[in-house]
XYZ file of C-alpha atoms in Angstrom:
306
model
C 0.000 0.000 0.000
C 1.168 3.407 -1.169
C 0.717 6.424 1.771
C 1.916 8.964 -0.709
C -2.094 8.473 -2.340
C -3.420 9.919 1.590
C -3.161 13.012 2.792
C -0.136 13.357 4.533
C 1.302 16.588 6.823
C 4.144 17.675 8.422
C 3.227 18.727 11.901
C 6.767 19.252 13.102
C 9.931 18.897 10.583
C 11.825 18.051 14.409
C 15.542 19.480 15.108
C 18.880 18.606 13.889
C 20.991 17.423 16.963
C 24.882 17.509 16.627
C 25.864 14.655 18.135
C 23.260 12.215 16.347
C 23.650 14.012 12.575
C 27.332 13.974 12.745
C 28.626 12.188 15.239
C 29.682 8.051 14.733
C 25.921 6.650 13.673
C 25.345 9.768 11.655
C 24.839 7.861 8.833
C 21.624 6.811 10.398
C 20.160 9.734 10.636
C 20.468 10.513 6.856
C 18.807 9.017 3.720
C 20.171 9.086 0.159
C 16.577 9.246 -2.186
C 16.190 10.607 -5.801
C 13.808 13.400 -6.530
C 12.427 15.327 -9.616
C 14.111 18.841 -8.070
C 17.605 17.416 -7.788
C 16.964 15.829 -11.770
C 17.310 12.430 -10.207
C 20.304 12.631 -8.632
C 20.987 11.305 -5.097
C 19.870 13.786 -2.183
C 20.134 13.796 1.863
C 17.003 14.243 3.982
C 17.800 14.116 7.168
C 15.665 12.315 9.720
C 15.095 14.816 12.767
C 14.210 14.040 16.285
C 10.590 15.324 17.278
C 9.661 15.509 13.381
C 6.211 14.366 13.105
C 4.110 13.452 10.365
C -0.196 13.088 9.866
C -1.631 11.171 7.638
C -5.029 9.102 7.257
C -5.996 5.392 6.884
C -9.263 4.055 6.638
C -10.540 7.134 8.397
C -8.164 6.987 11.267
C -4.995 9.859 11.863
C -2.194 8.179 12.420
C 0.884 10.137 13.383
C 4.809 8.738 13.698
C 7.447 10.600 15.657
C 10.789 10.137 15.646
C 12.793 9.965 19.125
C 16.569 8.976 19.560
C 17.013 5.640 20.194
C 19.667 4.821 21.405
C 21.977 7.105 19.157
C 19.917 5.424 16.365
C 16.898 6.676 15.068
C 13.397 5.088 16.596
C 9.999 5.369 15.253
C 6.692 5.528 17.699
C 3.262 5.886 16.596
C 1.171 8.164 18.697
C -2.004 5.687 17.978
C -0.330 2.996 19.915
C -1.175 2.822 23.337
C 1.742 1.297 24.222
C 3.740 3.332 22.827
C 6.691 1.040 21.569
C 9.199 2.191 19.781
C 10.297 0.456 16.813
C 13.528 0.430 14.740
C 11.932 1.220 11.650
C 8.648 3.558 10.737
C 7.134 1.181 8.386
C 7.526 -1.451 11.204
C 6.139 1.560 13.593
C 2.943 1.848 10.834
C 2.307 -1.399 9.823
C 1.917 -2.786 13.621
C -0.035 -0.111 14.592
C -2.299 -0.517 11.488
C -2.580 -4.297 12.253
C -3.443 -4.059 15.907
C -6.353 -1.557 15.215
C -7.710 -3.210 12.465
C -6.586 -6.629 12.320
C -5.551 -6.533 8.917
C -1.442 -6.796 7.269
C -0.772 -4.181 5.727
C 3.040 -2.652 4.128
C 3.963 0.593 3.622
C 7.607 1.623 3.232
C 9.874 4.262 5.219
C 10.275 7.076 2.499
C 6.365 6.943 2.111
C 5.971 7.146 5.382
C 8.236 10.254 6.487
C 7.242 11.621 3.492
C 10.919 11.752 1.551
C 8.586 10.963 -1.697
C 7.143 14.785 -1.245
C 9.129 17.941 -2.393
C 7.426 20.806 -0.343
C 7.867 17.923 2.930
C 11.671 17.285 2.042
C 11.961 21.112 2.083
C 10.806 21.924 5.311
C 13.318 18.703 6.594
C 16.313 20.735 4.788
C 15.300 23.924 6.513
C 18.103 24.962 8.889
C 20.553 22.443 7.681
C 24.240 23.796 7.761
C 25.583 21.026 6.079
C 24.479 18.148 3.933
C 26.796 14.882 3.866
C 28.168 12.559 0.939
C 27.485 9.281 0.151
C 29.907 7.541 -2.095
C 30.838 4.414 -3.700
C 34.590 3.226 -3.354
C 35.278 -0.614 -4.348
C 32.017 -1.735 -3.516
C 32.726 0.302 -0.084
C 30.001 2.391 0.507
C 31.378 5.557 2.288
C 29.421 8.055 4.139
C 31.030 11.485 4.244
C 29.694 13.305 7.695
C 32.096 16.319 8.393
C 34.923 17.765 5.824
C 37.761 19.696 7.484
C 40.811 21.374 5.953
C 44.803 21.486 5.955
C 47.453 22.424 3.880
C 48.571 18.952 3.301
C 48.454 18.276 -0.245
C 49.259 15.005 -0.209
C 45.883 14.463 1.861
C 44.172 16.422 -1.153
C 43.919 19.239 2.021
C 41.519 17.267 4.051
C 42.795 17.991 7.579
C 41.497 18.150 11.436
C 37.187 18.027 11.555
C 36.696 15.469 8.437
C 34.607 12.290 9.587
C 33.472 9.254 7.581
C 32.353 5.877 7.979
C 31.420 2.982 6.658
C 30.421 -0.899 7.589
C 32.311 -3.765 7.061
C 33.183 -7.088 9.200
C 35.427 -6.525 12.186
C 36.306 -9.831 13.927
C 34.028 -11.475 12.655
C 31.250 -9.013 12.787
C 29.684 -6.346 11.338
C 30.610 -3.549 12.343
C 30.653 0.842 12.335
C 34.026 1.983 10.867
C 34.701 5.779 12.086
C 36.971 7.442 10.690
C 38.510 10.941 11.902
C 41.186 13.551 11.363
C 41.757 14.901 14.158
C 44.581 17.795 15.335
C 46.870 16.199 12.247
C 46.757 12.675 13.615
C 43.912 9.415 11.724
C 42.117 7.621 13.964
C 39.544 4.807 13.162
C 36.741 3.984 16.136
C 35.579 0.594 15.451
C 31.844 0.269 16.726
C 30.000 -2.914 17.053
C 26.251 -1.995 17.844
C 26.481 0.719 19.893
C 29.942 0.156 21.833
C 33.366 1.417 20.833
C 35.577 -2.096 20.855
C 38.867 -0.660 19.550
C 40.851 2.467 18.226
C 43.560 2.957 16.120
C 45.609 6.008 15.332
C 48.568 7.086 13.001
C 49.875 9.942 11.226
C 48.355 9.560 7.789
C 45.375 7.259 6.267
C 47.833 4.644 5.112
C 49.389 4.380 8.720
C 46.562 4.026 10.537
C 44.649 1.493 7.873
C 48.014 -0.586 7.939
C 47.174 -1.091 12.080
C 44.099 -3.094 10.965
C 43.842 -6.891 9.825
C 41.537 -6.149 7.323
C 40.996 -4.430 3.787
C 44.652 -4.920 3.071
C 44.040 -4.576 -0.294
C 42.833 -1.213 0.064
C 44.454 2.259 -0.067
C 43.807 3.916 3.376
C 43.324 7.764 1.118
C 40.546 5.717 -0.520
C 39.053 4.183 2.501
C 39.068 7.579 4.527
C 37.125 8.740 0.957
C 39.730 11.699 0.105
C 39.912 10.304 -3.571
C 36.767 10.755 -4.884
C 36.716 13.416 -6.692
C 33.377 14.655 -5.005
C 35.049 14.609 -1.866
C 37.559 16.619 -3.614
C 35.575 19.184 -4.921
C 33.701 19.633 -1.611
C 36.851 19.887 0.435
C 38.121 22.718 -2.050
C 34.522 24.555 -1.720
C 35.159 24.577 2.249
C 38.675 25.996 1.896
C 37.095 28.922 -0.040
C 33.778 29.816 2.109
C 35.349 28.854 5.841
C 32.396 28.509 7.653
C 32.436 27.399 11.808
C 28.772 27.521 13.559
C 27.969 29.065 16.707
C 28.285 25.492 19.067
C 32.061 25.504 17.340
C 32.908 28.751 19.289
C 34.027 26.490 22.376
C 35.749 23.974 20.135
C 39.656 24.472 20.449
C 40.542 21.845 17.926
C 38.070 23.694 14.912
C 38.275 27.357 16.229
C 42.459 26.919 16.641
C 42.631 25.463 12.635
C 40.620 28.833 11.958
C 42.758 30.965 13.806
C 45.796 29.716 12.538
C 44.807 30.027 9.028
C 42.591 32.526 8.897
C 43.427 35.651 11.259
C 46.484 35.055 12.786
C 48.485 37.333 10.421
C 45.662 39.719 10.981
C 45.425 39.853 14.890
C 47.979 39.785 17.566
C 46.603 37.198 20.522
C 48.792 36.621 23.278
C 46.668 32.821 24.034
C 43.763 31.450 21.922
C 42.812 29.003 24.678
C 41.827 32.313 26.506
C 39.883 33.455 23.773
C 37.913 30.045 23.633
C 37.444 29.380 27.516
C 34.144 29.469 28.297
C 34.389 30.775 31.808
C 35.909 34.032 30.085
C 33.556 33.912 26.673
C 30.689 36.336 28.710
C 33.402 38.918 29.774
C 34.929 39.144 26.507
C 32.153 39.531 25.115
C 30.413 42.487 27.381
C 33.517 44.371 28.445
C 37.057 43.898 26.445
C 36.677 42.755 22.790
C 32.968 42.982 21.526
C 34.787 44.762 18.409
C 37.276 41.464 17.817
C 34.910 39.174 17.407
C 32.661 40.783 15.531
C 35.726 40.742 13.018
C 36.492 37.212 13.558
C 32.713 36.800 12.879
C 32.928 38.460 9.410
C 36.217 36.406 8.641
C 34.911 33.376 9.660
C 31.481 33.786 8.519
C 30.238 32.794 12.242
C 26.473 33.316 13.126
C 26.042 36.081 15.939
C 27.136 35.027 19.187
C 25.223 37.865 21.243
């Protein structure tokens, strides 16, 4: 059964949280769909916690919301009584459906959360700083969350703030490969469900990938996803329009990149740790250098902090 032929609304598109969007099991949190807008090319709708969605069958309203599960999305159906929450919101739909009317029924997930609707997938995309990449490397399917920037060429400039991931077996198992750059070093977070089992670091993708019994055959630049030329492309794009948000103010590893690169010949700082203390953000801010970060603002296209 099709929901896209019933009325369906979006009653709340939900928020974007940072550590579920882009953190280790972002890439559950995202769905790759084509559309007519985007000519039938891939696009990312993000699935946001709270977003909740109307729609009518057989004369009843159901509506599904989406709460965090466990770092992983979950799907409850206000119908239900009980109120379970399932994995999936066809699973969510269907069970409900069945236990009010008896009857099997199917629908699928991006008829259900509406991805199949333009003017719903635009209100999803509202508010979203930054879409990620989905790409194809050996079979490997690679999923882009963060991109971050160096002047390491041999890295094709990727530097400290780029995350990906992908699955594959670990031991055995299948498991979450997360991958990071982070202050110049790689590190790979091997997840297995929901816990972190192991960690590996080294100074470039090839080091750290050489740690690890598996993919031998693979180049760790590929793996990491810093040869597609997408990634590429994208990486360039964020060296030319540096862009931190407003929760990255209090981040010393992305706000000390900036500085470095971007207004440290400009400004004369004594310590940037000062700058980026917390406990000190408030005073700078009403009494000694409301004037300095408005320019660091402009430079670094930063939203306004006051």
């Amino acid at each position: 059964m099709f929901i896209q032929n019933h009325k369906r609304q979006l009653l709340a598109p939900g928020i974007i949280i940072q550590k579920l969007h882009y953190g280790p099991f972002a890439v559950s949190w995202w769905v790759f769909i084509k559309t007519k807008s985007t000519q039938n090319k891939q696009t990312c709708i993000p699935i946001r916690v709270n977003m909740r969605i109307k729609f009518e069958l057989n004369q009843k309203e159901f509506i599904i919301r989406v709460v965090d599960n466990n770092w992983k999305p979950g799907y409850v159906c206000e119908l239900d009584t009980e109120a379970i929450i399932y994995s999936t919101s066809s699973a969510a739909i269907n069970e409900t459906y069945k236990k009010i009317f008896d009857v099997k029924t199917r629908f699928s997930r991006p008829s259900v959360l509406g991805f199949d609707n333009e003017i719903m997938v635009e209100q999803l995309w509202a508010e979203v700083l930054f879409f990620p990449f989905q790409i194809i490397i050996q079979d490997i399917t690679i999923f882009v969350i963060a991109l971050g920037s160096s002047d390491r060429v041999e890295w094709n400039f990727a530097g400290p703030g780029y995350h990906s991931s992908f699955f594959h077996k670990y031991h055995g198992q299948r498991s979450l490969i997360y991958q990071l750059i982070i202050n110049m070093e790689y590190r790979i977070d091997i997840y297995h469900q929901e816990n972190k089992i192991q960690t590996y670091t080294g100074k470039s993708p090839n080091d750290v990938w050489t740690k690890l019994n598996i993919l031998k055959s693979h180049n760790g630049k590929d793996l990491f996803g810093l040869c597609n030329q997408l990634i590429i492309e994208a990486i360039r794009n964020y060296i030319k329009i540096p862009y931190c948000k407003a929760c990255d103010w209090n981040n010393v590893e992305i706000m000390t990149h900036a500085f470095e690169k971007h207004l440290k010949r400009r400004i004369s700082v004594v310590n940037l740790n000062f700058l980026l203390n917390g406990n000190n953000n408030q005073q700078l801010l009403s009494n000694f250098l409301p004037t300095l970060l408005l320019y660091i603002q402009q430079i670094l296209n930063l939203p306004t902090l006051y």
